[in-house]
mmCIF file of C-alpha atoms in Angstrom:
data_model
loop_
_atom_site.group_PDB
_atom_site.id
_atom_site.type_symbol
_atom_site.label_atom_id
_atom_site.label_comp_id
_atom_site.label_asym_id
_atom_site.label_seq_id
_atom_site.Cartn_x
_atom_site.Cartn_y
_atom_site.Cartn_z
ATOM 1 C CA UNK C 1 36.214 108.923 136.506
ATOM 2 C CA UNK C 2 37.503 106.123 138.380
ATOM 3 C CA UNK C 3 37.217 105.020 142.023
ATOM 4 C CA UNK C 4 40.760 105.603 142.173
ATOM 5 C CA UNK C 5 40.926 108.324 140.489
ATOM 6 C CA UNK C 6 37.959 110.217 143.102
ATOM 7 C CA UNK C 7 39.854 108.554 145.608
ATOM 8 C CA UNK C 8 43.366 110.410 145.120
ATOM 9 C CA UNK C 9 41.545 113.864 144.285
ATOM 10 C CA UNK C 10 39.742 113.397 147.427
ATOM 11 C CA UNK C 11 42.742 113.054 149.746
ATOM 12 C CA UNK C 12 44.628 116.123 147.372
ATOM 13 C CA UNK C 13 41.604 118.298 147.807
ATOM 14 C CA UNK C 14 41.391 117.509 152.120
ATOM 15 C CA UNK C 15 45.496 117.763 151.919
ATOM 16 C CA UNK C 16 45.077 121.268 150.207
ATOM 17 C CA UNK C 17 42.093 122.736 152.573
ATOM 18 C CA UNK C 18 44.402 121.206 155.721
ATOM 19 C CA UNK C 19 45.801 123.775 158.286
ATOM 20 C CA UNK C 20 47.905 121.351 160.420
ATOM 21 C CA UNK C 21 50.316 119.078 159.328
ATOM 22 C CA UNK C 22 52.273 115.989 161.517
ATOM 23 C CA UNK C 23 53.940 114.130 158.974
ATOM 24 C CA UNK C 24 55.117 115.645 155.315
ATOM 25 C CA UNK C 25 53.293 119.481 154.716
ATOM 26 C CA UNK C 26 50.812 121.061 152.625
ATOM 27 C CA UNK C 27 50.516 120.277 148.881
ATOM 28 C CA UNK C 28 52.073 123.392 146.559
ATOM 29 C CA UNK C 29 50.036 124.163 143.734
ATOM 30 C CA UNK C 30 51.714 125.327 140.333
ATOM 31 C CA UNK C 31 50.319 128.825 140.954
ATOM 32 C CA UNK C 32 52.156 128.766 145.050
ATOM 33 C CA UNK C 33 55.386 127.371 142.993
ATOM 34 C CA UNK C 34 55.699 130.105 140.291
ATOM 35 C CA UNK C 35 54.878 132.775 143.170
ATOM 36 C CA UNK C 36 57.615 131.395 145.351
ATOM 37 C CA UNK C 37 60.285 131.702 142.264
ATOM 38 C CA UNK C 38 58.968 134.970 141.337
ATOM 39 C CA UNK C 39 60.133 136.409 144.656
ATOM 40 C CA UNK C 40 63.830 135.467 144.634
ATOM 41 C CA UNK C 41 66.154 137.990 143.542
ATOM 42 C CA UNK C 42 67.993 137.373 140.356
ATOM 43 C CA UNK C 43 65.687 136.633 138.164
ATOM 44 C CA UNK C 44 66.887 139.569 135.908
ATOM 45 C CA UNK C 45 69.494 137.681 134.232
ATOM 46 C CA UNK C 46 69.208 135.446 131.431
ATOM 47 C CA UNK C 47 68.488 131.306 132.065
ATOM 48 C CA UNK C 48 70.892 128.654 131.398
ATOM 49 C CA UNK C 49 71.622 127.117 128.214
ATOM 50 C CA UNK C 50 71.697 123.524 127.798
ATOM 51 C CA UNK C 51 72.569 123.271 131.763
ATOM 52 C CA UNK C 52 75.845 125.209 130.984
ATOM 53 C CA UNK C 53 75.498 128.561 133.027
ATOM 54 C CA UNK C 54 73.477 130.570 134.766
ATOM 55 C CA UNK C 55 71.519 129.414 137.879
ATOM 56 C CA UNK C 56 72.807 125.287 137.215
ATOM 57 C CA UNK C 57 76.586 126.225 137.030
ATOM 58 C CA UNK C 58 75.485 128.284 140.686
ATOM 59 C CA UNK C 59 73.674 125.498 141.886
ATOM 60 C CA UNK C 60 77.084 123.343 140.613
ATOM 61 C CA UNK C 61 79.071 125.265 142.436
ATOM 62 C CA UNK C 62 77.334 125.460 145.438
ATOM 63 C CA UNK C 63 76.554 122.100 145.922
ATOM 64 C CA UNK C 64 80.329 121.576 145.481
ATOM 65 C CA UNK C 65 81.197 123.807 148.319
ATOM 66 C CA UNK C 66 78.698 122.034 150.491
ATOM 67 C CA UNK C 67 80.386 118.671 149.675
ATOM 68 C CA UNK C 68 84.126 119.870 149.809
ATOM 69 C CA UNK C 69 84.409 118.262 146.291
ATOM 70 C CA UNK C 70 86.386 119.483 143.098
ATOM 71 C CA UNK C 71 82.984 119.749 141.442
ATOM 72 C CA UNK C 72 79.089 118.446 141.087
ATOM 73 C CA UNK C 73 77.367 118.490 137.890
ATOM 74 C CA UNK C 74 73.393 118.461 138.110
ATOM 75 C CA UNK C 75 71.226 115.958 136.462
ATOM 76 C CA UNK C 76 67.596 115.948 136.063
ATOM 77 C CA UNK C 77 67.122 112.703 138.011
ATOM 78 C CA UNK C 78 68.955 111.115 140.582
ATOM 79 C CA UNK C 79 68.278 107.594 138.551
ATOM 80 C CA UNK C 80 70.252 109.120 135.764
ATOM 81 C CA UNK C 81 73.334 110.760 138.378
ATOM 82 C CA UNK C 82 73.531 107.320 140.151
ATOM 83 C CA UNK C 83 74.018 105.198 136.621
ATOM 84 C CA UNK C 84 77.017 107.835 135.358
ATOM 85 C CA UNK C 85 78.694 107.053 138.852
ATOM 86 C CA UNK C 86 78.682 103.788 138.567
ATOM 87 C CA UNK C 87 79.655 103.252 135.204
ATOM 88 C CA UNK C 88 82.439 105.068 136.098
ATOM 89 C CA UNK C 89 83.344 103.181 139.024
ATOM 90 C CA UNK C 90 83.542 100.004 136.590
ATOM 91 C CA UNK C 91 85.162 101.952 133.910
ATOM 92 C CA UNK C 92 88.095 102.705 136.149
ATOM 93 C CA UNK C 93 88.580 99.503 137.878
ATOM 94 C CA UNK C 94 87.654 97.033 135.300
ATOM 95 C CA UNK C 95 85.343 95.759 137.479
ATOM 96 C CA UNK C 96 81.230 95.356 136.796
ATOM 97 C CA UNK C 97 80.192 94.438 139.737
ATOM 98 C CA UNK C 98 78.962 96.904 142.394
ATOM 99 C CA UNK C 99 77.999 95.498 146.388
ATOM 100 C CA UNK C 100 74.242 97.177 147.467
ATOM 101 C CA UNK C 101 72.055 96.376 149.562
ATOM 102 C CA UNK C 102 68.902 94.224 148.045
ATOM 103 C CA UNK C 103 66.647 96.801 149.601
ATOM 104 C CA UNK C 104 68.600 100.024 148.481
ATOM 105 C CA UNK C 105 67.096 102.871 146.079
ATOM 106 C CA UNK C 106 69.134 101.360 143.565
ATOM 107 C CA UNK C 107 67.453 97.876 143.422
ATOM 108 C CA UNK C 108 63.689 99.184 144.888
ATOM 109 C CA UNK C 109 63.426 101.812 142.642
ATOM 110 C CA UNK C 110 65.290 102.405 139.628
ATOM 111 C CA UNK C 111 64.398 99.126 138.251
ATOM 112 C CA UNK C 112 68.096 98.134 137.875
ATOM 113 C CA UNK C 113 69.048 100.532 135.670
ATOM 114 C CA UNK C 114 72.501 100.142 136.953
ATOM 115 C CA UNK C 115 72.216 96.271 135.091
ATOM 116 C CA UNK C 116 69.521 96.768 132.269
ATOM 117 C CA UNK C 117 71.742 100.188 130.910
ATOM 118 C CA UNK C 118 74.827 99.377 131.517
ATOM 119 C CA UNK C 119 75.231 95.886 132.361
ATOM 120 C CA UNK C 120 76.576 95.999 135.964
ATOM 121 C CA UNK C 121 76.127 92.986 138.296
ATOM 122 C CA UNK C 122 74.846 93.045 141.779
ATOM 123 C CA UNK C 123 76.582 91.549 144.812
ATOM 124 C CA UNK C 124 74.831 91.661 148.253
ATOM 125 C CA UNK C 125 76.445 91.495 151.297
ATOM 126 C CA UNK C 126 73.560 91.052 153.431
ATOM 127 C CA UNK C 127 69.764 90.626 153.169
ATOM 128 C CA UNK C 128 69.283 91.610 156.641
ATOM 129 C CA UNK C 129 67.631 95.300 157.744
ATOM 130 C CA UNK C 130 70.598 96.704 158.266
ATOM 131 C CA UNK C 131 73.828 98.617 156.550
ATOM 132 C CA UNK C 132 76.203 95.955 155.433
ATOM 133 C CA UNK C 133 79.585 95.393 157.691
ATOM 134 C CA UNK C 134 83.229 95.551 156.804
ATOM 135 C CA UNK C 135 83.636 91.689 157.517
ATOM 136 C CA UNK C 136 80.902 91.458 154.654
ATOM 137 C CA UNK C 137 82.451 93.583 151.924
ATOM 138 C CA UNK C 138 85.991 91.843 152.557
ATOM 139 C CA UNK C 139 84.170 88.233 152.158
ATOM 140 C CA UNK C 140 82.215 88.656 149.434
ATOM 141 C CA UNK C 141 84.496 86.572 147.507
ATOM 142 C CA UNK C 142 85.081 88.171 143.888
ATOM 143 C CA UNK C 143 86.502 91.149 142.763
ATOM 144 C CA UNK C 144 83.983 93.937 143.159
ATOM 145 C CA UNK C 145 84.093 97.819 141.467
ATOM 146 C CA UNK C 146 81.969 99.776 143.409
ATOM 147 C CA UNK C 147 80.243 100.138 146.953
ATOM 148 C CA UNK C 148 77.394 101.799 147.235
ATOM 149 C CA UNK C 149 76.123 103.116 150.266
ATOM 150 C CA UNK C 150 72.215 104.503 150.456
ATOM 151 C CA UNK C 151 72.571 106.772 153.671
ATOM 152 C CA UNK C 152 69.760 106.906 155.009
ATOM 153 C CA UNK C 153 68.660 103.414 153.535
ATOM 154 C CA UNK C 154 65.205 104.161 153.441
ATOM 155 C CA UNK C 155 63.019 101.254 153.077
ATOM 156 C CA UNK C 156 64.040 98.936 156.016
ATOM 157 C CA UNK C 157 63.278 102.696 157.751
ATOM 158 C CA UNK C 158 65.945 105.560 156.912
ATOM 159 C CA UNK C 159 68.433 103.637 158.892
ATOM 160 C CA UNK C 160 71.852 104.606 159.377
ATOM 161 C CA UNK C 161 75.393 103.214 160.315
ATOM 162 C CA UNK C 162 77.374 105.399 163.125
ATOM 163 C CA UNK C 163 80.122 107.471 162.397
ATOM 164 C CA UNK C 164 82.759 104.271 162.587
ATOM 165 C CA UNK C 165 80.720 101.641 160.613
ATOM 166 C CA UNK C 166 80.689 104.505 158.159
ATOM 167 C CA UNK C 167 84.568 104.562 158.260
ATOM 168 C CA UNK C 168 84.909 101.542 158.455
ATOM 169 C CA UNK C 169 83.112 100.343 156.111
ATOM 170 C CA UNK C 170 84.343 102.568 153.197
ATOM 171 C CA UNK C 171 88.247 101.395 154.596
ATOM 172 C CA UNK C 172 86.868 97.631 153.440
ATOM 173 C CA UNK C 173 85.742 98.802 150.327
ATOM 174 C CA UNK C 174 88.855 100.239 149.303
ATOM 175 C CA UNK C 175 91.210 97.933 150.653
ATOM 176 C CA UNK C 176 89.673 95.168 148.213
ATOM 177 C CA UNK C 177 90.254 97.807 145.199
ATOM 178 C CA UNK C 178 87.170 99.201 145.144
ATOM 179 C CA UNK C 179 85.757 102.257 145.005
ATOM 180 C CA UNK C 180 83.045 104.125 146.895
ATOM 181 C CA UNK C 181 79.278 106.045 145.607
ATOM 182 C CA UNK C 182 77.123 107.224 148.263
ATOM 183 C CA UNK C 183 73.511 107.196 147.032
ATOM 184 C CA UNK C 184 72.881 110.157 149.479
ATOM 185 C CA UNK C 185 69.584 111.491 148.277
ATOM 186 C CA UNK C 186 68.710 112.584 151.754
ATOM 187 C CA UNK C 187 72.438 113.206 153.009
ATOM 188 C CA UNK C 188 71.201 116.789 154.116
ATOM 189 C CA UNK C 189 69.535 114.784 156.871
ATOM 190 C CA UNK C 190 72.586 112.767 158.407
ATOM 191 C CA UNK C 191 74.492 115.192 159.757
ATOM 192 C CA UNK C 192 73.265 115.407 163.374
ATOM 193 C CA UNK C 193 73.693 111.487 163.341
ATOM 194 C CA UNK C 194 76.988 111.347 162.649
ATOM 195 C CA UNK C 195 77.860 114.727 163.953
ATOM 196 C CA UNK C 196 79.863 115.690 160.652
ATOM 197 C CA UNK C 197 79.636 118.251 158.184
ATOM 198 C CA UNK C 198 78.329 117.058 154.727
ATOM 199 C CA UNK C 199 82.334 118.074 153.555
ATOM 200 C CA UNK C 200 83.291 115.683 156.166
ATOM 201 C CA UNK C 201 80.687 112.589 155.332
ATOM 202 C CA UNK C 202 81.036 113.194 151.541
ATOM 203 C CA UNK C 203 84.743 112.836 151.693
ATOM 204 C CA UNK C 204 84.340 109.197 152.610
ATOM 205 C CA UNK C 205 83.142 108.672 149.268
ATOM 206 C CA UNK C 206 84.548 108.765 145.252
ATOM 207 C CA UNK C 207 80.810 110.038 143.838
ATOM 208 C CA UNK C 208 77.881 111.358 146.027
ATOM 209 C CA UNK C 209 74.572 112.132 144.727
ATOM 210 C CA UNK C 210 72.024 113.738 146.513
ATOM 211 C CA UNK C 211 68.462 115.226 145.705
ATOM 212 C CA UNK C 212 67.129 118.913 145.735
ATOM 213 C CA UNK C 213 63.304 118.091 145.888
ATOM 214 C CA UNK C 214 63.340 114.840 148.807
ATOM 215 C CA UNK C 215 63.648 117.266 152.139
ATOM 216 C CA UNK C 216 64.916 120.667 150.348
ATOM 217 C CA UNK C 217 61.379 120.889 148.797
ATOM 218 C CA UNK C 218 62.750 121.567 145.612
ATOM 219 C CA UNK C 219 60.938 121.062 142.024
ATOM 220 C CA UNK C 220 63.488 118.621 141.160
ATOM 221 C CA UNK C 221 66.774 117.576 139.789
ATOM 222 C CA UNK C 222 69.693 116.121 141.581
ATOM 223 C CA UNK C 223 73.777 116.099 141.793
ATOM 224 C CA UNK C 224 76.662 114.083 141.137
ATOM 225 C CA UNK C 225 79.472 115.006 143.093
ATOM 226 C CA UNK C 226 83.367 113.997 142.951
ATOM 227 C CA UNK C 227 86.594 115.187 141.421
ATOM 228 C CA UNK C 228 86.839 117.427 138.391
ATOM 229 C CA UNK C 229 87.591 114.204 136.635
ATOM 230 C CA UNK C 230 84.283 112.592 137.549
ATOM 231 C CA UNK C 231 82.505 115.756 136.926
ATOM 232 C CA UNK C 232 84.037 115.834 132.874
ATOM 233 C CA UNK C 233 82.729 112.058 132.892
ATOM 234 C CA UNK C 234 79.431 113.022 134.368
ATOM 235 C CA UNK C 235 78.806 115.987 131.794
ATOM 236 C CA UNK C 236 79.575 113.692 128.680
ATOM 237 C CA UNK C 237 77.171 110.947 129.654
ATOM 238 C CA UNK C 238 74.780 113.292 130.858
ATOM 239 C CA UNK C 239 74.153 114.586 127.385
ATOM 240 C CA UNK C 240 74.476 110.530 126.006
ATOM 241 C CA UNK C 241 71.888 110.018 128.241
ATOM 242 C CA UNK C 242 69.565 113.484 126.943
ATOM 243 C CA UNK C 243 70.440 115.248 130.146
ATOM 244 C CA UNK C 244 71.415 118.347 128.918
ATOM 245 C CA UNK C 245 67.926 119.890 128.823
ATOM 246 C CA UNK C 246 68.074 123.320 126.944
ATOM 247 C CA UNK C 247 66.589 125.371 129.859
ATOM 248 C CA UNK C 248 66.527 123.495 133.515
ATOM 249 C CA UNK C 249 66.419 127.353 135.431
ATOM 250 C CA UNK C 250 63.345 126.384 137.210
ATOM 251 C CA UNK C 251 64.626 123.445 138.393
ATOM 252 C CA UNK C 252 68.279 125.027 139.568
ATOM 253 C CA UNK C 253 66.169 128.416 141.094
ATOM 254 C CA UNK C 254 64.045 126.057 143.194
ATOM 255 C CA UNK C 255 66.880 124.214 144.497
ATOM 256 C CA UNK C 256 69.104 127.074 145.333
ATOM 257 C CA UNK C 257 66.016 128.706 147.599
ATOM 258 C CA UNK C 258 65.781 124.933 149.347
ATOM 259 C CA UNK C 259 69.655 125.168 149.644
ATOM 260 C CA UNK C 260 69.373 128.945 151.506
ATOM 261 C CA UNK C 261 65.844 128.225 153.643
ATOM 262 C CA UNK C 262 65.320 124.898 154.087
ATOM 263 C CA UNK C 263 68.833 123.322 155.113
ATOM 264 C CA UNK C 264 69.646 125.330 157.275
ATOM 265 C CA UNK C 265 66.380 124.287 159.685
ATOM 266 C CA UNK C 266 67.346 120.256 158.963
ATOM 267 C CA UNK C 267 69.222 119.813 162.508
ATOM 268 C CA UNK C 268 66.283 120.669 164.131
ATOM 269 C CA UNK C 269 63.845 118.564 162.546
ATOM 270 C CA UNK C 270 66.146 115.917 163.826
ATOM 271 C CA UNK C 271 65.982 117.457 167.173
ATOM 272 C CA UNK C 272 62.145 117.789 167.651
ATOM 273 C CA UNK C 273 61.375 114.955 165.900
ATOM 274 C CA UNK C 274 63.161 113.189 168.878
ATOM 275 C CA UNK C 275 60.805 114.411 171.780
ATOM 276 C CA UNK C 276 57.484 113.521 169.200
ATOM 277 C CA UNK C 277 58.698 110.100 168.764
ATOM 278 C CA UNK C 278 57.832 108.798 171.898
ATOM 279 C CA UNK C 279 54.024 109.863 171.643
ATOM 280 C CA UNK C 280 53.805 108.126 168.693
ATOM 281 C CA UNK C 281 55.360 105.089 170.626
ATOM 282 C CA UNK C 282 53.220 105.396 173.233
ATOM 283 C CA UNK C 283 49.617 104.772 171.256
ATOM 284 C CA UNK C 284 48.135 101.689 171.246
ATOM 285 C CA UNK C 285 49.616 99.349 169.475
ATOM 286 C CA UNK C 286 52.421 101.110 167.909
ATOM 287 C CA UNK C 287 56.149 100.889 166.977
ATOM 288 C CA UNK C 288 58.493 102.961 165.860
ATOM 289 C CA UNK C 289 61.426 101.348 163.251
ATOM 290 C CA UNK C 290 64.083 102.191 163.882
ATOM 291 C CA UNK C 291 63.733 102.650 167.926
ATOM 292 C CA UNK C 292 65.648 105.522 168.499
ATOM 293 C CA UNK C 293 65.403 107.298 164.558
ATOM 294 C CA UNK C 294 68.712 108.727 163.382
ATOM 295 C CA UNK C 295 66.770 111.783 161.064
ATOM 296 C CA UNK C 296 63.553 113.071 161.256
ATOM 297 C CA UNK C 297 62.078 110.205 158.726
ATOM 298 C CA UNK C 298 61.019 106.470 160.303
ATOM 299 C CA UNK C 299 58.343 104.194 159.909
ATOM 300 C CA UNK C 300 55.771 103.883 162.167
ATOM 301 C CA UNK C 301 53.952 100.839 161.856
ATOM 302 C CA UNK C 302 50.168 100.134 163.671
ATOM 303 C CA UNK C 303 47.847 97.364 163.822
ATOM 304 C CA UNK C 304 45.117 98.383 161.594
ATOM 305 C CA UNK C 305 44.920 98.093 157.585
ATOM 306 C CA UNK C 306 46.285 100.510 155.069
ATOM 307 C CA UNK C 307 42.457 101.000 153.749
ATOM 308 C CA UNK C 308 41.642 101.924 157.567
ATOM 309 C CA UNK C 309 44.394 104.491 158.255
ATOM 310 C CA UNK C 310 44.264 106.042 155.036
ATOM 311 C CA UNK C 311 40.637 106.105 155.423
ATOM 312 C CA UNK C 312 41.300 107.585 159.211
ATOM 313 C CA UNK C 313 43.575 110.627 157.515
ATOM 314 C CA UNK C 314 40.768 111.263 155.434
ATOM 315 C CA UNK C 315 38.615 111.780 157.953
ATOM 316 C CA UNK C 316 40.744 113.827 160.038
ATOM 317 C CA UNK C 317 42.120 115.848 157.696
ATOM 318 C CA UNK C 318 38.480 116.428 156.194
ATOM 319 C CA UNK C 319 36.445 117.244 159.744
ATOM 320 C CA UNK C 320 39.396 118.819 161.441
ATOM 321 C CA UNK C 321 42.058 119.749 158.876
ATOM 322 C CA UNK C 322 44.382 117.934 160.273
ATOM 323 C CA UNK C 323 46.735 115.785 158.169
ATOM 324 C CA UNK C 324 48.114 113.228 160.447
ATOM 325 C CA UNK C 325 50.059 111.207 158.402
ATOM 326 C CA UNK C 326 48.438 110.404 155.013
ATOM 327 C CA UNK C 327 50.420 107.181 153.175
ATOM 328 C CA UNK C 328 50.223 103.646 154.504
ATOM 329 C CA UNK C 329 50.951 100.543 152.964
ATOM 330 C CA UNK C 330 49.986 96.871 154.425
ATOM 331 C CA UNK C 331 52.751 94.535 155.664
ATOM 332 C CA UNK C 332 50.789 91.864 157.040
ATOM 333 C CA UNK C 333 47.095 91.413 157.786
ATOM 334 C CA UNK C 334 45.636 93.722 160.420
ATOM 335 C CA UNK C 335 49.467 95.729 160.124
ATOM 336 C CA UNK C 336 50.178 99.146 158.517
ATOM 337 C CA UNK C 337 53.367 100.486 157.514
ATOM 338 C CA UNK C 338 53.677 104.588 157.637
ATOM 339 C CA UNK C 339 57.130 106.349 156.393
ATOM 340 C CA UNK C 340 56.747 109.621 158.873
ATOM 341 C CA UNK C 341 58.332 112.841 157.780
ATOM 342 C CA UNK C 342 58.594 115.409 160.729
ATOM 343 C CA UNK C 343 59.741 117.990 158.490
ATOM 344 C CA UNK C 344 58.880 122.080 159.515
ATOM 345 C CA UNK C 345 55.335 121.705 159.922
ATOM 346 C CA UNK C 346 55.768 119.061 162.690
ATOM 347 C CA UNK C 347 58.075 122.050 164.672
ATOM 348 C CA UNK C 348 54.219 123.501 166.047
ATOM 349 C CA UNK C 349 53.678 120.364 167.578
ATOM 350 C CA UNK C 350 53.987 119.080 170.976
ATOM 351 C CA UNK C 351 54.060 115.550 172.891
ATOM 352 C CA UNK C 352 50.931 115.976 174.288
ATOM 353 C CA UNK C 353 48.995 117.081 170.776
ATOM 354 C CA UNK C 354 50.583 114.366 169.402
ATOM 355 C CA UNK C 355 48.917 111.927 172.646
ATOM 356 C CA UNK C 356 45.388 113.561 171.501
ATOM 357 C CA UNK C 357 45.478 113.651 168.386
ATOM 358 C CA UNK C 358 47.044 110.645 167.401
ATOM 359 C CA UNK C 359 44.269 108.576 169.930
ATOM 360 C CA UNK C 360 41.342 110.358 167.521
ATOM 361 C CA UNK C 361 43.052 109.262 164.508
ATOM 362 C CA UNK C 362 43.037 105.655 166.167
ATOM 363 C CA UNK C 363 39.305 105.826 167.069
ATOM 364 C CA UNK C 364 38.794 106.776 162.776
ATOM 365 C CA UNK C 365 40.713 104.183 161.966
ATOM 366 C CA UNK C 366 38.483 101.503 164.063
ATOM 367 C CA UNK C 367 35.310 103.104 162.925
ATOM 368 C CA UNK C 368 36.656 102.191 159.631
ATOM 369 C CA UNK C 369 38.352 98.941 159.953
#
């Protein structure tokens, strides 16, 4: 066995034996999965076939109704949903070219799919940390198809425009002929932001994805959502693309039971992630991006190395079992990057434990720097 490879079964074996998480939650094993699923009802009834019925035309359905769209077709990844949307935004305008933001899922993460499948070009309207502006999208200078929006845009730090840059910038989209696709993979989390339903944000939009395992805690799978026109598209190049798996039941089940326990308890992650934040402000050192976070997810950057935090976790969540928060990367020497989720487990926290905790895991990490 590797270094690495000891190294990642150490931190999943102190993750497992943890009692107390800040940031993220306990890891599920298959065994805590299958039990889960085996205690919803309906699991009498025979599974889907090829993504047709059953639990995925529910999970359709539902996620529909949550959106106020026509209709939402699921797709096993959200890399696959967010190509179909797009080629159908060029498809209908004539247009291949589709405004992001350098930094967006889309270009970070998907390796370009949206160019390498289906030959679509890229237009940025800004490089800087931010959501683009209407003035941007109306100068960009050449025809463009499609707008996408990330929301949150998670790697300058789950950032998020306010209810009238949303508007506003959607209105500039359209009045240069374009259309709009909301990459919305955490949309559950926006709605305390913009103090909107996800009917009400979604309908800004021509296409909206969004994800059933990032926040819902669901096994995975995702959803394109949109008119019963884009939803006929969506089903044809889902199967194109081998999307149509023959049974995706655990998948839908999973997603349903994040859709009934989990969502409902989002607003208040939001909430009492907002009176954490300034403990974690307040140690040494530390800053929180952005200042005042829109959701419950931001980075938290602190001047120590990756190796020395991670190392610090370790520690913590080994002598303690406490996970603090576990996944650091280095953005300049001596300076750590951490994406913070204050998801449920963060709820049985308070300011103060934060304060006293969060000093210890400092003290690790300068032991091991």
């Amino acid at each position: 066995m590797s270094h690495d490879q000891s190294a990642v079964q150490r931190r999943r074996a102190a993750r497992l034996s943890s009692k107390r998480f800040l940031s993220d939650g306990p890891l599920r094993t298959m065994r805590d999965r299958l039990t889960t699923l085996a205690a919803i009802d309906g699991l009498d009834e025979v599974p889907d076939f090829y993504g047709t019925d059953g639990p995925v035309r529910r999970l359709e359905e539902r996620t529909a109704e949550l959106l106020g769209t026509e209709d939402a077709v699921f797709f096993p990844t959200g890399t696959m949903a967010q190509q179909v949307a797009l080629r159908h935004g060029a498809e209908l305008t004539g247009r291949r070219t589709v405004a992001l933001h350098p930094l967006s899922h889309l270009e970070q993460h998907e390796r370009q799919a949206y160019n390498q499948l289906t030959g679509l070009r890229a237009l940025w309207p800004t490089t800087e940390q931010r959501q683009p502006t209407p003035a941007e999208i109306a100068e960009l200078g050449e025809p463009l198809g499609t707008l996408a929006v990330e929301l949150p845009l998670r790697d300058p730090g789950y950032l998020l425009p306010s209810w009238t840059e949303l508007v506003e910038l959607t209105e500039a989209a359209r009045a240069v002929g374009a259309r709009v696709h909301f990459d919305g993979a955490r949309l559950w989390n926006t709605t305390t932001h913009f103090g909107r339903s996800l009917a009400e944000i979604a309908a800004l939009a021509d296409s909206t994805y969004v994800s059933f395992y990032k926040d819902l805690g669901g096994i995975s799978g995702a959803a394109l959502a949109g008119t019963s026109a884009l939803a006929g598209y969506a089903r044809a190049w889902r199967h194109r693309m081998g999307g149509d798996l023959f049974q995706q039941w655990p998948a839908a089940v999973a997603a349903l039971h994040g859709l009934d326990t989990v969502l409902p308890h989002i607003p208040r992650y939001a909430e009492h992630a907002a009176t954490l934040v300034p403990a974690l402000a307040a140690l040494p050192g530390a800053r929180i991006n952005p200042a005042a976070p829109p959701t419950h997810e931001f980075q938290l950057w602190l001047p120590h190395s990756a190796e020395a935090l991670r190392a610090a976790n370790l520690a913590l969540a080994e002598q303690e079992g406490t996970w603090f928060i576990g996944y650091w990367s280095d953005a300049a020497p001596g300076l750590a990057m951490g994406e913070v989720t204050l998801g449920a487990p963060a709820l049985h926290w308070t300011p103060d434990e934060v304060t006293r905790v969060g000093h210890r895991f400092l003290e690790l990490a300068a032991a091991h720097g």
